[in-house]
Amino acid sequence: MNARIAMLLALAAVWAGAMPAAGAQETSSSWDKPPMIGMYVHQHWSYNHPYAARTWNMDDWKGYLDGLKRIGFNTVLIWPVLETMPDPLTPSDEENLEKMAAVVDFAHSQDMRVLIALCPNVIAKNDEASKYTFVERPFFYTDQRVNPADAIAMGKMLEWRKKIFTPLKKIDGVLIIDSDPGGYPGSDNVEFVSLLNSHRTMFNELNPDIELYYWIHAGWEAYCRFYETAEFAMGETDEIQEAISLLAKVNPEPWGLASGRGPGVADFIGRPDRVLNYQYGAIEGEPSFPMLNFGTERAYVVGKNKGVRGTLGNSQTHCLQLPNAFLFARGANDLPMPERGDYVTFAERLLPGHGETIVAGWEAVNQIDPAIIEAAEANVTAMLNTELKPGDLEGLLFGDPARFVKDLGHVLRFRATLERFRAAALEGADKAVVAETMAAFVKEASDWQQVHDYKNNWYMPRMEEALVKVDPAVYGPFFVRDQNAYKGEGDTPFEQVQNAYKKVETFTPRLIEAMKKTVAELMSL
């Protein structure tokens, strides 16, 4: 192990152009700040306003952060997607960096901490990335990986990153993920921790108070094997522990661990004070077709199960996930699991006078009886004929209470028609009934998709079962969940993975078109 650590320090010195900034002795300082209760604002996916965070204007950001603060959050983690910003920057990238800097200032004015998410070794294909505005740019068509063993390439990447990080240097911390989409075929933990330490040196030149977090997700070596084989598997515990041990030896202060494996991930080195609990998907999965989650117990449990440094939750479509954001905050603030009355009180703070109707609509999202869902939808839609004057949580409505109500109606109509179609398909109803119920479902799915324009992956088991029952030859390949799901065309496993991710960028429109075609065929029988 000593030889590998020596290699680690040597590589870091070469890449950074200086000896590692961290001291040789590990400090024993403990976390002396209030636990972070954070929300991740993920800006990868490009779809409509206000559903995709990359479309938010400054008023949207101010309103959302104000709402988060009011329900108990004190931290925001932002992925500004710096990785696919080309050199030179487009005007839209420059505007976005200016906006992000203003967001940092506003959050700090509200006594909120700001963290930035970063992929370890991803940079833009400049020619491709420059063809798009920031809002429209697709990630997996404009990105490339840098070999961590290539000192010259790494030096160029870090030089560019320093430039685009400069407007954001007031941030409190940076989370560098160990996997999706970072990694490189054949790389190992020594190179990964060297890469982290090189970022530490860069941050020290901008703002030495920036905390560096190793974001533990799939595992660096696991993802590097994925790029070598196109066979995905989560990293084993011993690999994760090796990376943590190496990082502790290098000790790139100030540093911590954003743990996807629970708050006890650093107990083996006796450093629970380093851990920020970050168990992904507790509030909303990602990428996921925009829907609405209600009462998911995991959101409460992950919120409550804080590390010494706190806990983070994540959303993809923030304007839809208000009840689960509220639930997460309840857990994180050590409040009891909310009862129905607590949800009504929360909804009243969104739209006074309508709390009961809103919560009944949220509850109906989890129902499987179409009649119950439709009754709730009728009451929700009737709200549009009443006064919709926001309460103190108006920032969570993104300036449009009617949009909030319409969205809930869309979700409920989608759910009701799905359950009618599913029952007809799985119970072997007459083909005419299957065609009629499927047509109604496809219309609602298409109408809702046109509102938000999300295009990526769509995971919904109750829908998948019905579609495969109708036509397994067409829909079976859509819903492959084994290793083959990560394999596209390509001469190497790395190319196969890249092309598979590119293909999934258009998953939802392709599925909707396939469903429309099936409906037409059924109607013609």
XYZ file of C-alpha atoms in Angstrom:
525
model
C 0.000 0.000 0.000
C 2.870 2.434 0.749
C 4.162 2.178 -2.829
C 0.720 2.961 -4.177
C 0.364 5.964 -1.880
C 3.744 7.235 -3.052
C 2.518 6.912 -6.634
C -0.632 8.769 -5.679
C 1.294 11.693 -4.263
C 3.694 11.776 -7.194
C 0.887 11.818 -9.758
C -0.901 14.566 -7.888
C 2.248 16.659 -7.856
C 2.761 16.252 -11.602
C -0.845 17.052 -12.508
C -1.171 20.013 -10.193
C 2.264 21.451 -11.013
C 3.159 21.472 -7.321
C 3.377 19.159 -4.342
C -0.048 18.258 -2.888
C -1.521 21.130 -0.957
C -2.689 18.901 1.868
C -0.490 18.264 4.871
C 1.163 14.905 5.450
C -0.507 14.439 8.815
C -4.210 13.655 9.019
C -6.017 16.173 11.153
C -8.415 15.053 13.848
C -10.840 17.966 13.582
C -14.516 17.153 13.968
C -17.468 18.727 12.205
C -18.513 21.802 14.157
C -21.228 23.170 11.873
C -24.994 22.503 11.864
C -25.904 19.391 9.848
C -26.673 20.130 6.225
C -30.235 19.447 5.059
C -29.869 19.728 1.317
C -31.675 19.402 -1.979
C -29.874 18.478 -5.190
C -30.899 20.568 -8.194
C -29.907 18.378 -11.122
C -29.571 20.183 -14.467
C -28.578 17.355 -16.792
C -31.803 16.882 -18.722
C -33.120 19.405 -21.220
C -36.916 19.755 -21.248
C -39.536 22.459 -20.698
C -39.802 25.254 -18.126
C -40.195 25.007 -15.160
C -39.867 21.219 -15.122
C -36.155 21.145 -16.052
C -33.980 23.117 -13.652
C -31.646 24.293 -16.408
C -34.541 26.443 -17.715
C -35.040 28.339 -14.454
C -34.629 32.085 -14.401
C -33.399 34.025 -11.394
C -36.922 34.523 -10.021
C -37.469 30.769 -10.185
C -34.274 30.136 -8.255
C -35.099 32.730 -5.623
C -38.615 31.402 -5.180
C -37.570 27.770 -4.960
C -34.721 28.411 -2.514
C -37.013 30.578 -0.392
C -39.564 27.749 -0.321
C -36.930 25.168 0.573
C -35.677 27.349 3.421
C -39.216 27.766 4.772
C -39.838 24.008 4.955
C -36.551 23.228 6.664
C -33.715 22.992 4.123
C -30.455 24.867 4.714
C -28.339 23.650 1.791
C -28.602 23.357 -1.972
C -26.440 21.134 -4.171
C -26.367 22.243 -7.820
C -25.048 20.491 -10.882
C -24.350 23.402 -13.270
C -23.147 20.948 -15.965
C -19.821 22.674 -16.351
C -18.446 19.535 -17.988
C -20.036 20.094 -21.408
C -19.380 23.826 -21.607
C -17.115 24.334 -24.632
C -13.923 26.311 -24.926
C -14.542 29.079 -25.836
C -17.813 29.496 -23.950
C -20.955 30.282 -25.890
C -22.904 33.414 -24.855
C -25.540 31.184 -23.232
C -22.869 29.432 -21.138
C -21.489 32.779 -19.997
C -25.007 33.890 -19.069
C -25.617 30.683 -17.155
C -22.382 31.034 -15.175
C -23.383 34.579 -14.268
C -26.788 33.325 -13.169
C -25.248 30.529 -11.085
C -22.970 33.039 -9.368
C -26.032 35.148 -8.540
C -27.783 32.036 -7.199
C -24.821 31.391 -4.898
C -24.991 34.953 -3.597
C -28.744 34.742 -3.043
C -28.522 31.401 -1.231
C -25.826 32.799 1.034
C -28.025 35.810 1.761
C -30.629 33.308 3.005
C -28.020 31.575 5.213
C -28.017 28.538 2.942
C -24.883 26.613 2.036
C -24.184 25.961 -1.662
C -22.486 22.839 -3.002
C -21.590 22.081 -6.615
C -21.653 18.609 -8.218
C -18.883 17.724 -10.644
C -17.965 14.745 -12.815
C -14.311 13.828 -12.224
C -12.909 13.568 -15.744
C -15.541 14.718 -18.246
C -14.962 17.574 -20.690
C -16.779 18.897 -23.721
C -16.287 17.987 -27.330
C -15.855 21.631 -28.183
C -17.040 21.462 -31.791
C -20.190 19.549 -30.854
C -21.007 21.408 -27.634
C -20.698 24.807 -29.308
C -23.583 23.912 -31.640
C -26.062 24.148 -28.760
C -27.193 26.678 -26.204
C -26.750 25.675 -22.581
C -30.481 24.971 -22.178
C -30.682 22.760 -25.285
C -27.340 20.927 -25.088
C -27.577 17.110 -24.855
C -24.966 15.674 -22.523
C -24.152 12.318 -24.090
C -23.633 13.767 -27.564
C -21.213 16.470 -26.455
C -19.042 14.875 -23.747
C -15.781 12.947 -23.625
C -13.582 11.355 -20.934
C -10.031 12.391 -20.016
C -7.537 9.650 -19.172
C -6.464 10.211 -15.539
C -3.042 8.732 -16.356
C -2.394 11.359 -19.049
C -0.680 14.161 -17.143
C -0.841 16.643 -20.032
C -4.549 16.058 -20.717
C -5.366 16.281 -17.025
C -3.435 19.511 -16.708
C -5.406 21.048 -19.587
C -8.702 19.884 -18.068
C -7.874 21.400 -14.682
C -6.740 24.655 -16.276
C -10.080 24.957 -18.073
C -12.015 23.983 -14.971
C -10.278 26.669 -12.953
C -11.435 29.259 -15.475
C -15.087 28.245 -15.433
C -15.084 27.715 -11.649
C -13.802 31.229 -11.026
C -17.283 32.863 -11.120
C -18.442 30.226 -8.619
C -15.538 30.438 -6.183
C -17.782 31.573 -3.302
C -19.361 28.109 -3.099
C -19.043 26.123 0.108
C -18.143 22.762 -1.361
C -17.785 20.521 -4.401
C -18.989 16.919 -4.674
C -16.960 14.899 -7.185
C -18.733 11.658 -8.064
C -16.848 8.394 -8.477
C -18.925 7.063 -11.364
C -21.847 7.921 -13.635
C -20.687 9.406 -15.938
C -17.041 9.631 -14.819
C -14.465 6.901 -15.198
C -11.936 5.577 -17.680
C -11.136 2.055 -18.902
C -8.343 0.547 -16.823
C -8.122 3.296 -14.228
C -7.944 2.546 -10.487
C -8.467 4.152 -7.090
C -4.947 5.562 -6.948
C -5.596 7.615 -10.056
C -9.033 8.631 -8.814
C -7.775 9.933 -5.481
C -4.913 11.666 -7.282
C -7.550 13.334 -9.430
C -9.453 14.441 -6.321
C -6.293 15.860 -4.781
C -5.457 17.753 -7.977
C -8.868 19.403 -7.721
C -8.036 20.277 -4.117
C -4.966 22.173 -5.313
C -7.052 23.981 -7.933
C -9.718 24.949 -5.385
C -7.044 26.232 -3.017
C -5.993 28.719 -5.692
C -9.585 29.979 -5.948
C -10.868 29.648 -2.390
C -9.165 27.373 0.142
C -12.382 27.170 2.191
C -14.130 25.139 -0.526
C -14.813 21.697 0.941
C -13.936 18.765 -1.313
C -16.321 15.799 -1.090
C -15.743 12.365 -2.535
C -19.263 11.465 -3.714
C -19.523 7.708 -3.230
C -21.913 6.210 -5.767
C -21.147 3.118 -7.873
C -17.404 3.208 -7.162
C -14.590 4.451 -9.408
C -13.090 1.062 -10.204
C -16.534 -0.457 -10.771
C -17.370 2.193 -13.358
C -13.974 1.853 -14.999
C -14.691 -1.883 -15.379
C -18.053 -0.941 -16.866
C -16.260 1.065 -19.531
C -13.945 -1.898 -20.155
C -16.663 -4.552 -20.441
C -20.053 -2.825 -20.887
C -21.181 -5.028 -17.953
C -22.393 -2.912 -15.049
C -22.151 -3.859 -11.376
C -21.969 -1.715 -8.264
C -18.552 -1.565 -6.610
C -17.735 -3.854 -3.716
C -17.224 -2.538 -0.201
C -13.484 -3.251 -0.171
C -12.953 -1.083 -3.268
C -14.873 1.806 -1.727
C -12.937 1.447 1.506
C -9.642 1.460 -0.368
C -10.543 4.766 -2.018
C -11.599 6.247 1.331
C -8.370 5.065 2.970
C -6.251 6.579 0.204
C -8.113 9.861 0.490
C -7.617 9.895 4.263
C -3.877 9.348 3.758
C -3.642 12.237 1.304
C -5.905 14.305 3.575
C -6.845 17.115 1.147
C -8.331 19.410 3.772
C -11.036 20.526 3.950
C -12.655 17.300 2.735
C -15.524 14.941 3.403
C -17.509 12.002 2.063
C -20.933 12.279 0.423
C -22.069 8.735 1.054
C -24.512 6.773 -1.046
C -23.910 3.839 1.286
C -25.250 5.254 4.508
C -23.754 7.393 7.270
C -21.535 4.591 8.588
C -19.313 4.418 5.520
C -16.252 5.879 7.269
C -16.639 4.073 10.591
C -13.872 1.658 9.590
C -11.342 4.520 9.790
C -13.015 6.091 12.798
C -14.121 9.231 10.945
C -17.929 9.507 11.064
C -17.425 13.277 11.262
C -16.504 13.238 7.559
C -19.830 11.867 6.303
C -22.692 13.645 4.557
C -25.406 11.047 3.940
C -26.530 11.059 0.308
C -28.645 8.076 -0.657
C -29.792 8.791 -4.178
C -33.415 8.577 -5.297
C -35.077 9.035 -1.905
C -37.325 11.865 -3.110
C -37.406 11.077 -6.826
C -35.533 8.717 -9.108
C -33.359 10.068 -11.907
C -33.709 9.926 -14.831
C -37.438 9.424 -14.549
C -40.558 10.374 -16.489
C -42.055 13.404 -14.680
C -44.774 12.238 -12.310
C -45.524 12.903 -8.651
C -44.418 10.873 -5.636
C -46.445 10.989 -2.437
C -45.805 9.592 1.006
C -42.744 7.549 0.049
C -41.446 6.353 3.408
C -37.858 6.225 2.126
C -37.851 10.007 1.696
C -38.531 10.400 5.402
C -36.081 7.696 6.506
C -33.165 8.985 4.403
C -33.867 12.517 5.555
C -33.808 11.420 9.189
C -30.786 9.134 8.828
C -28.263 11.959 8.810
C -24.513 11.672 8.789
C -22.588 13.934 11.155
C -22.428 16.489 8.329
C -26.075 16.093 7.400
C -28.168 14.583 4.625
C -29.003 15.305 0.978
C -32.051 14.494 -1.124
C -32.457 14.775 -4.860
C -35.150 15.654 -7.352
C -35.213 15.848 -11.119
C -38.545 17.623 -11.669
C -38.702 19.804 -8.581
C -41.999 21.546 -9.270
C -43.802 18.162 -9.090
C -42.078 16.680 -6.031
C -43.307 19.089 -3.374
C -44.930 16.548 -1.012
C -41.855 14.313 -0.949
C -39.558 17.311 -0.463
C -41.715 18.224 2.534
C -41.528 14.633 3.776
C -37.720 14.535 3.460
C -37.397 17.820 5.363
C -39.605 16.481 8.162
C -37.278 13.540 8.655
C -34.127 15.637 8.384
C -35.416 18.062 11.020
C -36.252 15.189 13.404
C -39.985 15.812 13.219
C -42.498 12.941 13.377
C -43.624 11.156 10.239
C -46.348 13.504 8.941
C -49.980 12.635 9.411
C -52.606 13.644 6.908
C -53.268 16.901 8.727
C -49.622 17.875 8.393
C -49.843 17.466 4.621
C -53.025 19.550 4.548
C -51.289 22.306 6.510
C -48.377 22.178 4.051
C -50.750 22.332 1.055
C -52.599 25.264 2.649
C -49.292 27.144 2.703
C -49.127 26.579 -1.068
C -52.713 27.532 -1.924
C -54.802 28.666 1.069
C -58.328 27.280 1.040
C -57.421 24.311 -1.142
C -55.297 22.144 1.121
C -57.846 19.358 1.481
C -58.418 19.071 -2.270
C -54.701 19.102 -3.047
C -53.906 16.376 -0.515
C -56.796 14.237 -1.770
C -55.245 14.579 -5.223
C -51.817 13.599 -3.922
C -53.292 10.583 -2.164
C -55.104 9.488 -5.315
C -51.789 9.226 -7.192
C -51.124 6.035 -5.205
C -54.553 4.507 -5.859
C -55.242 1.756 -8.408
C -59.024 2.187 -8.559
C -59.692 4.460 -11.569
C -62.959 5.723 -10.093
C -61.204 7.048 -6.980
C -58.508 8.697 -9.081
C -61.051 10.279 -11.438
C -63.107 11.681 -8.559
C -60.017 13.344 -7.108
C -59.058 14.666 -10.560
C -62.481 16.276 -11.019
C -62.132 18.139 -7.713
C -58.593 19.241 -8.545
C -59.585 20.525 -11.985
C -62.523 22.426 -10.449
C -59.958 24.458 -8.496
C -59.135 26.250 -11.745
C -62.521 27.997 -11.480
C -61.682 29.408 -8.036
C -59.247 31.972 -6.677
C -55.709 30.600 -6.606
C -53.917 33.044 -4.346
C -50.589 31.588 -3.112
C -49.548 31.328 0.513
C -46.135 31.820 2.079
C -44.709 28.901 0.054
C -45.552 30.554 -3.257
C -41.936 30.194 -4.417
C -42.468 26.443 -4.721
C -45.160 27.152 -7.354
C -42.681 28.849 -9.712
C -44.923 31.854 -10.245
C -47.891 29.935 -11.657
C -50.469 28.411 -9.281
C -52.677 27.370 -12.215
C -49.796 25.398 -13.715
C -49.406 23.550 -10.401
C -53.101 22.609 -10.435
C -53.111 21.638 -14.117
C -50.066 19.424 -13.597
C -51.774 17.540 -10.791
C -54.775 17.043 -13.083
C -52.536 15.687 -15.850
C -50.894 13.228 -13.471
C -54.245 11.992 -12.178
C -55.725 11.534 -15.659
C -52.583 9.676 -16.669
C -52.903 7.386 -13.641
C -56.616 6.708 -14.124
C -56.283 5.818 -17.796
C -53.224 3.666 -17.091
C -55.136 1.618 -14.513
C -58.078 1.088 -16.889
C -55.738 0.028 -19.698
C -53.701 -2.203 -17.398
C -56.780 -4.002 -16.107
C -58.044 -4.610 -19.637
C -54.680 -5.874 -20.868
C -53.833 -8.146 -17.954
C -57.350 -9.554 -17.551
C -57.543 -10.548 -21.207
C -60.421 -8.264 -22.118
C -61.885 -8.121 -25.604
C -59.494 -6.565 -28.124
C -61.885 -3.673 -28.681
C -61.793 -2.851 -24.948
C -58.012 -3.121 -24.868
C -57.783 -0.817 -27.889
C -60.184 1.722 -26.365
C -58.485 1.833 -22.961
C -55.014 1.896 -24.471
C -56.006 4.744 -26.783
C -57.226 6.775 -23.803
C -54.009 6.099 -21.909
C -51.757 6.940 -24.850
C -53.603 10.222 -25.367
C -53.081 11.245 -21.747
C -49.443 10.105 -21.767
C -48.789 12.024 -24.973
C -50.602 15.149 -23.771
C -48.629 15.169 -20.523
C -45.325 14.543 -22.300
C -45.995 17.472 -24.622
C -46.427 19.720 -21.588
C -43.043 18.888 -20.041
C -41.219 17.506 -23.135
C -39.052 15.102 -21.131
C -37.421 12.626 -23.527
C -35.180 10.284 -21.556
C -35.691 7.011 -19.689
C -39.153 5.965 -18.539
C -39.373 3.372 -15.776
C -42.922 2.488 -14.712
C -43.553 -1.201 -13.925
C -47.362 -1.060 -13.994
C -47.277 0.440 -17.494
C -44.558 -1.936 -18.673
C -46.498 -5.046 -17.606
C -49.533 -3.925 -19.581
C -47.597 -3.032 -22.716
C -45.610 -6.275 -22.749
C -48.863 -8.195 -22.320
C -50.298 -6.459 -25.406
C -47.228 -6.977 -27.604
C -44.149 -8.629 -26.052
C -42.200 -8.505 -29.317
C -42.461 -4.704 -29.520
C -42.272 -3.743 -25.844
C -40.033 -6.414 -24.376
C -36.889 -4.837 -25.877
C -37.932 -1.401 -24.588
C -37.859 -2.591 -20.997
C -34.693 -4.668 -20.833
C -33.330 -4.192 -17.309
C -30.312 -6.518 -17.444
C -26.750 -5.770 -18.521
C -27.760 -5.556 -22.177
C -29.538 -2.290 -21.423
C -26.119 -0.631 -21.313
C -24.875 -1.994 -24.627
C -25.280 -0.054 -27.833
C -23.396 -0.331 -31.074
C -19.648 0.235 -31.092
C -16.270 -1.308 -31.713
C -15.240 -1.204 -28.039
C -17.162 -1.670 -24.763
C -16.610 2.033 -24.004
C -18.228 3.032 -27.312
C -21.071 0.590 -26.631
C -21.770 2.267 -23.292
C -21.591 5.754 -24.816
C -23.963 4.843 -27.640
C -26.400 3.158 -25.263
C -26.626 6.353 -23.244
C -27.103 8.371 -26.415
C -29.984 6.126 -27.443
C -31.754 6.503 -24.125
C -31.857 10.293 -24.679
C -34.859 9.663 -26.992
C -36.495 6.799 -25.072
C -39.785 8.514 -24.170
C -40.702 9.869 -27.646
C -39.841 6.494 -29.193
C -42.032 4.677 -26.687
C -44.958 7.031 -27.246
C -44.711 6.601 -31.009
C -44.635 2.824 -30.582
C -47.763 2.990 -28.395
C -49.570 5.158 -30.959
C -48.720 2.628 -33.659
C -50.044 -0.241 -31.542
C -53.298 1.643 -30.908
C -53.748 2.217 -34.643
C -53.160 -1.475 -35.324
C -55.612 -2.564 -32.628
C -58.244 -0.135 -33.892
C -57.937 -1.582 -37.396
C -58.704 -5.155 -36.283
